[in-house]
mmCIF file of C-alpha atoms in Angstrom:
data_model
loop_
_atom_site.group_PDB
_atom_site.id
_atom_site.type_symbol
_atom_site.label_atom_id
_atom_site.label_comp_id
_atom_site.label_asym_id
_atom_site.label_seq_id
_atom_site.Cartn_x
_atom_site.Cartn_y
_atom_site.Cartn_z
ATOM 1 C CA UNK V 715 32.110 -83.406 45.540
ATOM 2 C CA UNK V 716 32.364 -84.137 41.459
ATOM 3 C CA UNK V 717 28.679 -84.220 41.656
ATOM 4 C CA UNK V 718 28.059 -81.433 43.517
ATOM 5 C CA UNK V 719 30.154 -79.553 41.111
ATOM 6 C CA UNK V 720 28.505 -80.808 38.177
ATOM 7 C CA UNK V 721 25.092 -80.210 39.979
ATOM 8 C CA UNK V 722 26.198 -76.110 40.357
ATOM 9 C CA UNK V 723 27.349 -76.328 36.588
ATOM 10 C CA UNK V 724 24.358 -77.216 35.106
ATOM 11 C CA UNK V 725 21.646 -74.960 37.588
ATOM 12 C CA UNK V 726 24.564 -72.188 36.225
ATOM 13 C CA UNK V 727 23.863 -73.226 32.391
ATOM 14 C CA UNK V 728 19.603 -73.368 33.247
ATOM 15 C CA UNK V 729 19.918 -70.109 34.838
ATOM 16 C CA UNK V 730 22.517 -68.055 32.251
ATOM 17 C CA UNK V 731 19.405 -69.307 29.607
ATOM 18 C CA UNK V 732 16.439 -68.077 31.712
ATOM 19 C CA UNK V 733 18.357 -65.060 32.351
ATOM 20 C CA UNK V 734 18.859 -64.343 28.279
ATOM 21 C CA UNK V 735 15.581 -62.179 27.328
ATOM 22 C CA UNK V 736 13.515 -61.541 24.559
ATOM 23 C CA UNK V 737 12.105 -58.931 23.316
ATOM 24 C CA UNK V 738 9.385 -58.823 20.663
ATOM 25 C CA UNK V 739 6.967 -55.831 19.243
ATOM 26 C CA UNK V 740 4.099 -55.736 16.735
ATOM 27 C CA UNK V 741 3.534 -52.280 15.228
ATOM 28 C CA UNK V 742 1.855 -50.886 12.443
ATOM 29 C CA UNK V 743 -0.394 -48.157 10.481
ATOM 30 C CA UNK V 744 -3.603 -48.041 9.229
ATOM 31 C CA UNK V 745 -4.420 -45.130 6.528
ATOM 32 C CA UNK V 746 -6.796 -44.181 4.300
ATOM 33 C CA UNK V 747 -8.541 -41.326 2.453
ATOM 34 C CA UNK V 748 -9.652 -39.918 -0.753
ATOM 35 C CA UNK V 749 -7.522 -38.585 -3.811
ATOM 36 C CA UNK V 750 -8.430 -36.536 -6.874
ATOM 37 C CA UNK V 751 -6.139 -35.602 -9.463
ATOM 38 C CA UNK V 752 -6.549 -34.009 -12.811
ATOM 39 C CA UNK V 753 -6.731 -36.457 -15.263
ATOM 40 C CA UNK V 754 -7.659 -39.722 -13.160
ATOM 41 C CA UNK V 755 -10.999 -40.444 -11.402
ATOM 42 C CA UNK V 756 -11.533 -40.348 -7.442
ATOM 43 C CA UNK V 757 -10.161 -42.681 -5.623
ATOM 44 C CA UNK V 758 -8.937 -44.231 -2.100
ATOM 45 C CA UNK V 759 -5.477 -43.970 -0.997
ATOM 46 C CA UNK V 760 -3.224 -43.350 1.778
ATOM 47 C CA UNK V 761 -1.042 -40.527 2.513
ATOM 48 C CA UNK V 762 1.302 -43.174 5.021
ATOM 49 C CA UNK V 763 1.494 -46.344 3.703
ATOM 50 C CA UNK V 764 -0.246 -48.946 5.544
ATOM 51 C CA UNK V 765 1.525 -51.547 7.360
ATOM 52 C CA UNK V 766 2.169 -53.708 9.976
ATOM 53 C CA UNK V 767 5.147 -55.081 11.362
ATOM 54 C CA UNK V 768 7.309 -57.526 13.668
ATOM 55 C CA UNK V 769 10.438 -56.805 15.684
ATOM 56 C CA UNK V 770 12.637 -58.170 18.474
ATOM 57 C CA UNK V 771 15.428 -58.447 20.026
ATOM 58 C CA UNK V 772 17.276 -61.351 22.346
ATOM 59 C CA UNK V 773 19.919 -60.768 24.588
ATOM 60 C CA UNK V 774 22.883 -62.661 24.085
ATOM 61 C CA UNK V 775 24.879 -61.344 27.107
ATOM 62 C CA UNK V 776 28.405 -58.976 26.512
ATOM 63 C CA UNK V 777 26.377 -56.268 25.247
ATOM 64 C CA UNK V 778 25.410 -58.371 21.807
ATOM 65 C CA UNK V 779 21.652 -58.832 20.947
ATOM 66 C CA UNK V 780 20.005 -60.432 17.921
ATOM 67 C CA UNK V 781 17.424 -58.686 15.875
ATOM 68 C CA UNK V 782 14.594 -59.141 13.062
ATOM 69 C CA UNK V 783 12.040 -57.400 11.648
ATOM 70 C CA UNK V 784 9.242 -58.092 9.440
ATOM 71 C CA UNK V 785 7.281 -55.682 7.735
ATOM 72 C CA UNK V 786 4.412 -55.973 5.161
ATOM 73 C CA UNK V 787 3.082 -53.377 3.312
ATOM 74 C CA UNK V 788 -0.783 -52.751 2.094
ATOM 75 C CA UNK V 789 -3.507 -50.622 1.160
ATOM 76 C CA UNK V 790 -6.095 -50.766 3.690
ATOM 77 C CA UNK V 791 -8.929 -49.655 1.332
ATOM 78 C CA UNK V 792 -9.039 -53.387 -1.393
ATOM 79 C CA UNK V 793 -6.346 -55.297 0.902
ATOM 80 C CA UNK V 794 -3.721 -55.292 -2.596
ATOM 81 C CA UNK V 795 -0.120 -54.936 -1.696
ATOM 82 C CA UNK V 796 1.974 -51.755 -2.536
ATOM 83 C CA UNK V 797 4.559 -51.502 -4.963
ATOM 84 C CA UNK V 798 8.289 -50.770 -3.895
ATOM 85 C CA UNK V 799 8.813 -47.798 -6.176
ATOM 86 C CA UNK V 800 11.377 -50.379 -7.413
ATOM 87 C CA UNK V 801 12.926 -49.477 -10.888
ATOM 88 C CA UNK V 802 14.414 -53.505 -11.557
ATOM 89 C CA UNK V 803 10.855 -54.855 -10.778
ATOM 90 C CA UNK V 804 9.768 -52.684 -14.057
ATOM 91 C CA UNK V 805 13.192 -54.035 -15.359
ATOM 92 C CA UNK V 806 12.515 -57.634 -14.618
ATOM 93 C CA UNK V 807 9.145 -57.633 -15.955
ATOM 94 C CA UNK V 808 10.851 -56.389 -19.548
ATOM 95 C CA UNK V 809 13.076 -59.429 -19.669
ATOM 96 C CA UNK V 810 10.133 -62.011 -19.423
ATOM 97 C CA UNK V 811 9.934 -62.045 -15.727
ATOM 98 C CA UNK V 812 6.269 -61.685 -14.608
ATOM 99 C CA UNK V 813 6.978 -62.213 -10.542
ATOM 100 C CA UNK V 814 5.925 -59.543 -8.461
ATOM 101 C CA UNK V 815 7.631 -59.060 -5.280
ATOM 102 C CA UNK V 816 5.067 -60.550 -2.514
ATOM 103 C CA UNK V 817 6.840 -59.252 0.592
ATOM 104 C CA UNK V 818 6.998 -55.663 0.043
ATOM 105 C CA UNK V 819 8.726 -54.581 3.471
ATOM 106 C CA UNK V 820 11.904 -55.786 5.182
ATOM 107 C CA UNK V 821 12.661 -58.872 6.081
ATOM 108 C CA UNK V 822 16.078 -59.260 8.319
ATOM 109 C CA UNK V 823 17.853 -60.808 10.687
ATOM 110 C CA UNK V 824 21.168 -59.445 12.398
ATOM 111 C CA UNK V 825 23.398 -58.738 15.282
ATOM 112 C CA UNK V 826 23.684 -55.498 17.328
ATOM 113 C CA UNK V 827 26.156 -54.246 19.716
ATOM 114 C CA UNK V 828 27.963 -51.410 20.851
ATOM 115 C CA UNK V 829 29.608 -51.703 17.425
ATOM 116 C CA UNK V 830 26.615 -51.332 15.700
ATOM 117 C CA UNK V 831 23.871 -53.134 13.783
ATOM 118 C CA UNK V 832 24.549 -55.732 11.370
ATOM 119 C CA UNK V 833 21.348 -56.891 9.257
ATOM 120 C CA UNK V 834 20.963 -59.636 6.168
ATOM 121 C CA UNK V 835 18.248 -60.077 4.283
ATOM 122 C CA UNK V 836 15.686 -57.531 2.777
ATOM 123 C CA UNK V 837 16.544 -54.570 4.205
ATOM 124 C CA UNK V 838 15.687 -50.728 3.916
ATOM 125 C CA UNK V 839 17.406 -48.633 1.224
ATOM 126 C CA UNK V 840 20.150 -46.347 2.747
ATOM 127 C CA UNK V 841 19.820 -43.821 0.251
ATOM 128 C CA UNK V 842 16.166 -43.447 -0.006
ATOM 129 C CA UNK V 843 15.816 -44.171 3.690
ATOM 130 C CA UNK V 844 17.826 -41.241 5.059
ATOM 131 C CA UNK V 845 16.615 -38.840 2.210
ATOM 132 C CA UNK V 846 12.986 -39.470 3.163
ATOM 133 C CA UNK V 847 14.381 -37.412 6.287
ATOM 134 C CA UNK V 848 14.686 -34.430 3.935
ATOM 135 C CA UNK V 849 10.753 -34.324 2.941
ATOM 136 C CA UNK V 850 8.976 -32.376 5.180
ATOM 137 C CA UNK V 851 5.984 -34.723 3.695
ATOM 138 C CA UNK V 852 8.260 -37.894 4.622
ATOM 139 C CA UNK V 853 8.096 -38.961 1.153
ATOM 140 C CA UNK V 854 4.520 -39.990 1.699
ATOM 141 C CA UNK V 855 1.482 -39.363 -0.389
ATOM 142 C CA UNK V 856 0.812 -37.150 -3.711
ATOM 143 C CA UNK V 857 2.459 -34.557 -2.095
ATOM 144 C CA UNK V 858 5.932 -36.488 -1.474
ATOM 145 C CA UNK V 859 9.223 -34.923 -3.215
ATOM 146 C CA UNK V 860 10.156 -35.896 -6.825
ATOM 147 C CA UNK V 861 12.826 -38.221 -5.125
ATOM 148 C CA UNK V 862 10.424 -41.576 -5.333
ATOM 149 C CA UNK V 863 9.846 -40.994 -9.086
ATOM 150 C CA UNK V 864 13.560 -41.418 -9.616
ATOM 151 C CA UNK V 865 14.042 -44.071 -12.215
ATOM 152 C CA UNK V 866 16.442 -45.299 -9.583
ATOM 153 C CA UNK V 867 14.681 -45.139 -6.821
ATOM 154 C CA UNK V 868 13.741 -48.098 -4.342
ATOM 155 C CA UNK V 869 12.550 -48.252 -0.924
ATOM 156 C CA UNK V 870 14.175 -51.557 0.072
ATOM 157 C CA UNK V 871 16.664 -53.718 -1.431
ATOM 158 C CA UNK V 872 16.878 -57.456 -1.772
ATOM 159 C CA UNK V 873 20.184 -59.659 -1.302
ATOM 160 C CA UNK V 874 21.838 -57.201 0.833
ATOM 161 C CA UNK V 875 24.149 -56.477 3.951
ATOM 162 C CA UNK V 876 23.421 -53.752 6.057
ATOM 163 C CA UNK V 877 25.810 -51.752 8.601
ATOM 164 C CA UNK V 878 24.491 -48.625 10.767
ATOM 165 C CA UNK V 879 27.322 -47.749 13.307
ATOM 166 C CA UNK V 880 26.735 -46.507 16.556
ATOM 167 C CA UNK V 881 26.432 -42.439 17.033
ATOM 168 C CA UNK V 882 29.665 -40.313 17.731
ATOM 169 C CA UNK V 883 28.555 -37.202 19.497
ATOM 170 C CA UNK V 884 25.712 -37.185 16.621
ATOM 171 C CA UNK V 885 27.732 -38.336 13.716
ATOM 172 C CA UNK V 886 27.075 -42.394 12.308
ATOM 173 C CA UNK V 887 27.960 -44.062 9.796
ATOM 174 C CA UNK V 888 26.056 -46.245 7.248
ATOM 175 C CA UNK V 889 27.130 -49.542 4.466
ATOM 176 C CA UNK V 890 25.281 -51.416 2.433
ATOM 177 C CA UNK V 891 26.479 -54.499 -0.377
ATOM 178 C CA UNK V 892 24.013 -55.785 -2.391
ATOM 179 C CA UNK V 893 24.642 -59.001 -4.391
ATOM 180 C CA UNK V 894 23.652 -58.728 -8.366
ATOM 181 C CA UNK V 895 21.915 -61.208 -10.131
ATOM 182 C CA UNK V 896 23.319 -64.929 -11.230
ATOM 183 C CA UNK V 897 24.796 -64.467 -14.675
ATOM 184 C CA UNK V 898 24.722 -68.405 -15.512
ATOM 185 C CA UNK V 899 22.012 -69.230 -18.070
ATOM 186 C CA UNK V 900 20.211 -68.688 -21.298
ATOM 187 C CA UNK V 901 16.694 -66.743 -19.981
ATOM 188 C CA UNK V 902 17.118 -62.981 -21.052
ATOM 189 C CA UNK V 903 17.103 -61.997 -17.410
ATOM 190 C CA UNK V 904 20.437 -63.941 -17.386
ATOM 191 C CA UNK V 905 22.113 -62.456 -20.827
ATOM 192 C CA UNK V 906 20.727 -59.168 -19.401
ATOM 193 C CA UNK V 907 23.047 -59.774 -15.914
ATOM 194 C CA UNK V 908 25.773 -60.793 -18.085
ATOM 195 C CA UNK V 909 25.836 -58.333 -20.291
ATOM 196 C CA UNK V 910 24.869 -55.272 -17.261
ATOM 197 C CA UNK V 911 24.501 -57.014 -14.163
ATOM 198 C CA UNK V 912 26.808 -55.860 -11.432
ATOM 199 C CA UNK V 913 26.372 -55.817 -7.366
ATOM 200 C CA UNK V 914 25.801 -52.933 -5.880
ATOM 201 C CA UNK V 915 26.866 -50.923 -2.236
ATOM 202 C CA UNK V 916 25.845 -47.701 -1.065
ATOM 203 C CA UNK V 917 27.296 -44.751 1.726
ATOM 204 C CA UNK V 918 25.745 -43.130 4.247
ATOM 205 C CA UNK V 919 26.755 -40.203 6.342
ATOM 206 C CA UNK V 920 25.169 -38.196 8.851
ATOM 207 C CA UNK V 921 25.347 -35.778 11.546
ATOM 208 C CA UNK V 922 22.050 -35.068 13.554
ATOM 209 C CA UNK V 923 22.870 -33.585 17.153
ATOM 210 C CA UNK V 924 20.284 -30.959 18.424
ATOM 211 C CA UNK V 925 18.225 -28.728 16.116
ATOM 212 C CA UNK V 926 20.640 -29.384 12.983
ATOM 213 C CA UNK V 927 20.823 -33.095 10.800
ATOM 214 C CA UNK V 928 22.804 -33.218 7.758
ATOM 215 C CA UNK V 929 22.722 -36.299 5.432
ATOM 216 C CA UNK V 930 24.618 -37.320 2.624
ATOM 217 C CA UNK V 931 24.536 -40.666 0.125
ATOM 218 C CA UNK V 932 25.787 -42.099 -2.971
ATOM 219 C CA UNK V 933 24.850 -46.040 -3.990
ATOM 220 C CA UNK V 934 25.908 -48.060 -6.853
ATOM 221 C CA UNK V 935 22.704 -49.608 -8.020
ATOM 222 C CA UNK V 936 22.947 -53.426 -8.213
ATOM 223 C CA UNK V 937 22.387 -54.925 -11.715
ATOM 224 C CA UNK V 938 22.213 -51.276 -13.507
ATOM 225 C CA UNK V 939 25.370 -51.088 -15.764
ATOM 226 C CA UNK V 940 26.682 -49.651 -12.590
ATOM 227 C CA UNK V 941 24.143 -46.505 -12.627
ATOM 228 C CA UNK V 942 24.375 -44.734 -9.399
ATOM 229 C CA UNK V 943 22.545 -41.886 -7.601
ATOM 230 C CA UNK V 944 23.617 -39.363 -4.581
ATOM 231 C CA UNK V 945 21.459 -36.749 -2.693
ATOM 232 C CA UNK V 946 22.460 -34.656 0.164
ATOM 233 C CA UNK V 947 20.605 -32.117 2.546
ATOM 234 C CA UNK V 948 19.760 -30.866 5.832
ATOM 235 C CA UNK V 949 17.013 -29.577 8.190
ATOM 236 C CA UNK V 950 16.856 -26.920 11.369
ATOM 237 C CA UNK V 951 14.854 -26.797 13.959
ATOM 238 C CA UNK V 952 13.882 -23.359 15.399
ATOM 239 C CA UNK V 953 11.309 -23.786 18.029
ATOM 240 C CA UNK V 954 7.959 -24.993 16.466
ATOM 241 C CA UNK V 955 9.873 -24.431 12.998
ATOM 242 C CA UNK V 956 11.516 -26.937 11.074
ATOM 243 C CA UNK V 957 13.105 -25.987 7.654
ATOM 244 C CA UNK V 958 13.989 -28.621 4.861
ATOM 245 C CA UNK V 959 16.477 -28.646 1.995
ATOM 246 C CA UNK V 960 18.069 -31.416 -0.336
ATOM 247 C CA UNK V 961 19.350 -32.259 -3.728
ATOM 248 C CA UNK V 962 19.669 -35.685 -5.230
ATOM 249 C CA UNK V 963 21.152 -36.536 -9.070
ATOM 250 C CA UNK V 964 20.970 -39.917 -10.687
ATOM 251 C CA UNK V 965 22.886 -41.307 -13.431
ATOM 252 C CA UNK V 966 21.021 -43.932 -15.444
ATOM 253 C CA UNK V 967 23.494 -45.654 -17.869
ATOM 254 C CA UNK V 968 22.115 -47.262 -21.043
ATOM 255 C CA UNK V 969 20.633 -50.449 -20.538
ATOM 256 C CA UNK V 970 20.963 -51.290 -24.371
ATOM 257 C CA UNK V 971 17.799 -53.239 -26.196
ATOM 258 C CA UNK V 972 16.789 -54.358 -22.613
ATOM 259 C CA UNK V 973 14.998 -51.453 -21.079
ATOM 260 C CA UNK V 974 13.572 -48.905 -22.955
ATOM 261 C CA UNK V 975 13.827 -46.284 -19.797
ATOM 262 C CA UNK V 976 16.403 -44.147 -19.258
ATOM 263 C CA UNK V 977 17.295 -40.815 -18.326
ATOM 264 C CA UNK V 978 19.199 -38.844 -15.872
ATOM 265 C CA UNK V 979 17.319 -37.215 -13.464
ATOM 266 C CA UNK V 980 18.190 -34.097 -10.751
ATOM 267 C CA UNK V 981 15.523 -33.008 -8.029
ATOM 268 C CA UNK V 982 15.636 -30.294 -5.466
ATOM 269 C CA UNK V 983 13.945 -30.050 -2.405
ATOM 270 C CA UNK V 984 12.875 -26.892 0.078
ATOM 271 C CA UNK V 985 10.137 -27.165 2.507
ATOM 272 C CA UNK V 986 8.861 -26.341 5.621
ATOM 273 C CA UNK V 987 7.128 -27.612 8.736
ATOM 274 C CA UNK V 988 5.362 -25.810 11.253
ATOM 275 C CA UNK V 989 3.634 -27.053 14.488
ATOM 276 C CA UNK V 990 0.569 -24.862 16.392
ATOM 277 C CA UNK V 991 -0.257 -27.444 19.445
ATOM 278 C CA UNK V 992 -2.336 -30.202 17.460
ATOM 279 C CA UNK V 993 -1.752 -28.264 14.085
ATOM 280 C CA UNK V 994 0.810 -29.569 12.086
ATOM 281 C CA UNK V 995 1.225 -27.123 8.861
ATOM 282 C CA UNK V 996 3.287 -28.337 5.927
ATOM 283 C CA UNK V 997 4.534 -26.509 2.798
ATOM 284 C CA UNK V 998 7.230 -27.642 -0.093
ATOM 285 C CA UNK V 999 8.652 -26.830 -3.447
ATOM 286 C CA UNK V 1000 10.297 -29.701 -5.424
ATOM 287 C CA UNK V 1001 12.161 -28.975 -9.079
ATOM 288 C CA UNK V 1002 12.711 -31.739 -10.893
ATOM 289 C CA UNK V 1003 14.982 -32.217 -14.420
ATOM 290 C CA UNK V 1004 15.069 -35.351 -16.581
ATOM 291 C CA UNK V 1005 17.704 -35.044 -19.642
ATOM 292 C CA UNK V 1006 19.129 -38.002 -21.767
ATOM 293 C CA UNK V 1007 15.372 -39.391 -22.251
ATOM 294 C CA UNK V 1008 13.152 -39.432 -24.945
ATOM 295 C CA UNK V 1009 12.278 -35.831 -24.079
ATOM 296 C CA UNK V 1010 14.296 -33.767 -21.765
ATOM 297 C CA UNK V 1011 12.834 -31.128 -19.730
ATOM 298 C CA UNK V 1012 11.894 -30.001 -16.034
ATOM 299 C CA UNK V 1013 8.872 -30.153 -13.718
ATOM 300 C CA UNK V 1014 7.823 -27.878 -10.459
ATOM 301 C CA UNK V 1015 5.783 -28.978 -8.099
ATOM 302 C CA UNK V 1016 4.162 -26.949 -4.898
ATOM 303 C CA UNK V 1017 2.336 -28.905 -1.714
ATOM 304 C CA UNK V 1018 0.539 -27.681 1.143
ATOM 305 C CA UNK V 1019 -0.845 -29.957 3.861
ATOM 306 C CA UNK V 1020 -2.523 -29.665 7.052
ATOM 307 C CA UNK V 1021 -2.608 -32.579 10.143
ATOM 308 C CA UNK V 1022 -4.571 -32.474 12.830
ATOM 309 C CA UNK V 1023 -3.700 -34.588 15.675
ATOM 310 C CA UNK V 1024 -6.746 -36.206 17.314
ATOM 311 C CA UNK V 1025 -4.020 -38.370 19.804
ATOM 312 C CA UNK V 1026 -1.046 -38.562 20.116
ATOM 313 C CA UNK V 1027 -1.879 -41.747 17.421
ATOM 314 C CA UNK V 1028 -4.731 -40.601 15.203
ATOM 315 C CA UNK V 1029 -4.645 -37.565 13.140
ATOM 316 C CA UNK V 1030 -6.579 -36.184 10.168
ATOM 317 C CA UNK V 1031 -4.777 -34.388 7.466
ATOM 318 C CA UNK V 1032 -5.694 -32.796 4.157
ATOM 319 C CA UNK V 1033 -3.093 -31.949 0.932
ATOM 320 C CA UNK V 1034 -3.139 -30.306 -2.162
ATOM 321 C CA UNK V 1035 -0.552 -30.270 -4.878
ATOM 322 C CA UNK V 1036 0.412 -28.645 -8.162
ATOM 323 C CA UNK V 1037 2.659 -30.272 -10.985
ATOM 324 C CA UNK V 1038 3.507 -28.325 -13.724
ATOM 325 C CA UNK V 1039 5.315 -29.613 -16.605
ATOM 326 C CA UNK V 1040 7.390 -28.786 -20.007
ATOM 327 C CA UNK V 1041 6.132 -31.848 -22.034
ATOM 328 C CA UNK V 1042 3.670 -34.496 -21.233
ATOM 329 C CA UNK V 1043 6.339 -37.030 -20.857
ATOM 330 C CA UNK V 1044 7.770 -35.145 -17.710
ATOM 331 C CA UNK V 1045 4.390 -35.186 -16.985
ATOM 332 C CA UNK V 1046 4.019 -39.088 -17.028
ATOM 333 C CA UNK V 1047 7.681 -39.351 -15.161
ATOM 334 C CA UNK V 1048 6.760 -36.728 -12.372
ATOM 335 C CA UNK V 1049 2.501 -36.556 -11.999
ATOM 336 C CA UNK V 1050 1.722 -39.038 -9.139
ATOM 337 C CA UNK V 1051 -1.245 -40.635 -10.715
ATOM 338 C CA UNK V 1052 1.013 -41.072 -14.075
ATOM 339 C CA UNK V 1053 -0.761 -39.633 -16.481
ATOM 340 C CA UNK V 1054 0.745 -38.018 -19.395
ATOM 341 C CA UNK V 1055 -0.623 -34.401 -18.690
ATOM 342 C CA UNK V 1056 1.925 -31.367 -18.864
ATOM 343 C CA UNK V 1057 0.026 -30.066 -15.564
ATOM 344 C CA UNK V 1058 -1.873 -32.006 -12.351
ATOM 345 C CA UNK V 1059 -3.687 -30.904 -9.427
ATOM 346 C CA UNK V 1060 -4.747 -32.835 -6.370
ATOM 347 C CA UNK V 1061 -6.485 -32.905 -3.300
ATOM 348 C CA UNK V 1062 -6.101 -35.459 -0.648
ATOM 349 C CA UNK V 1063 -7.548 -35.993 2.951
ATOM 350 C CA UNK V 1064 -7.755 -38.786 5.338
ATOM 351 C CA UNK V 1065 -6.976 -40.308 8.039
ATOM 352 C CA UNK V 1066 -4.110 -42.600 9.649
ATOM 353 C CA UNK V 1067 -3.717 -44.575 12.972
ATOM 354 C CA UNK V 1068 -0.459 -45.902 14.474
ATOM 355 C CA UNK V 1069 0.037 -48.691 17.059
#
């Protein structure tokens, strides 16, 4: 009898294990065109960054499943990896520290249940991530809002917790904590953490049920003298109309000798999508102002775009932008090929693939 009982226990322990499934998904994009701005040469570049990417999921019974995800980041046209629009890589690299960041997507592992999603590791900034939402361009491209030329501005954070709770009739909640740099040792990076270094946590709140979303952030930037930034928006669906609208104001506290940027920046955001069938058309307006810099003053900017959707996968698109400046600095801050013009016009088409 014991060993008929021990027999049932262990085919129950075999089969609970077979029964646990996983889950696991490679996805990507692949994009490229051409872009010419005023004051640069021709060149290739995408208007969606290209990628590809790793998730899954295992069930761990009661509801609870573990996640990851792995995404890298890279332009399809010389193979290089993309930057992170990261403000303490530009920081870092002022103190003495050459590294460049060689994983330049997510990179997490967590827990998810019907009390949310827990993730550790490399994971996507709340702040920028929901605002991106606000963009009728999704932040992609010369023709993406003024928000990714924030001085503060980074698409994913290192050293970080992330929380995302589940949905109440549309409304969620978001928290991140983000741990600041080690302050023990005599390399500038470390008397710069000392001095400035701080860890850093961010809000998110959001309401998206039916035709209306509504988003709002603030985050404490990690090792930043406790500089933060906040946006907050909406859009509205109407039919084949969607209408866009957002604001977002940074706070960039002096760095001292350290870091020779600074400024306080405020950018707002109006635009417009509208699809035809296949046609996707695309308009925006984006107002930026920099002030506590070496020269204060304000930018416009005005996109059009057009996609057309060959699939439900594959589209071609076209874009053309106009930045216009009150100094050439705002000009270097705000132009997205950088140069130090007090006006730019581009052009952009392509095309991108998802799997």
């Amino acid at each position: 009898m014991k060993k008929l009982l021990a027999a049932l226990m262990i085919s129950g322990l075999f089969s609970g294990a077979a029964m646990a499934q996983t889950h696991i998904q490679l996805y990507g994009i692949a994009d490229t065109g051409i872009i010419k701005e005023s004051g640069s040469d021709a060149r290739m570049g995408s208007f969606t960054m290209s990628r590809i990417g790793l998730n899954g999921t295992e069930d761990l019974g009661g509801g609870m499943k573990a996640t990851f995800e792995l995404l890298q980041r890279f332009r399809i046209n010389d193979g290089t990896l993309t930057g992170n629009y990261s403000w303490d890589q530009g920081l870092r690299q002022s103190l003495g520290d050459d590294s460049k960041t060689e994983w330049t997507g997510m990179a997490d592992v967590g827990l998810k249940g019907n009390w949310g999603h827990v993730r550790l590791g490399r994971v996507p900034n709340m702040s920028a991530n929901s605002f991106t939402m606000l963009d009728p361009f999704d932040q992609n491209g010369i023709v993406s809002s003024f928000s990714v030329y924030n001085y503060l501005y980074s698409m994913y954070v290192n050293n970080t917790v992330r929380y995302d709770s589940p949905s109440f009739s549309g409304a969620t909640v978001g928290l991140t904590y983000t741990l600041g740099s080690d302050d023990h040792g005599d390399t500038l990076l470390k008397q710069f953490a000392s001095q400035y270094g701080n860890d850093g946590y961010a809000v998110n709140l959001m309401f998206d049920n039916g035709p209306l979303l509504l988003i709002a952030n603030y985050e404490l930037k990690a090792d930043s003298n406790r500089s933060f930034v906040w946006n907050a928006g909406g859009t509205y669906r109407i039919g084949d109309l969607k209408l866009f609208l957002g604001y977002e104001q940074s706070t960039f506290k002096s760095l001292g000798d350290f870091y020779a940027v600074r400024g306080n920046q405020k950018e707002w955001l109006t635009g417009l999508q509208y699809r035809i069938g296949p046609n996707l058309l695309i308009a925006s307006y984006n107002r930026g102002k920099l002030d506590n810099s070496p020269h204060d003053g304000h930018a416009n900017k005005y996109a059009l775009g057009y996609g057309y959707d060959l699939s439900k996968r594959t589209q071609l698109y076209a874009n053309v932008v106009y930045v216009d400046s009150s100094n050439e600095y705002v000009g270097s801050v705000y132009n997205s090929n950088g140069a130090a013009n007090d006006s730019m016009t581009g052009v952009q088409f392509g095309i991108t693939h998802k799997f």
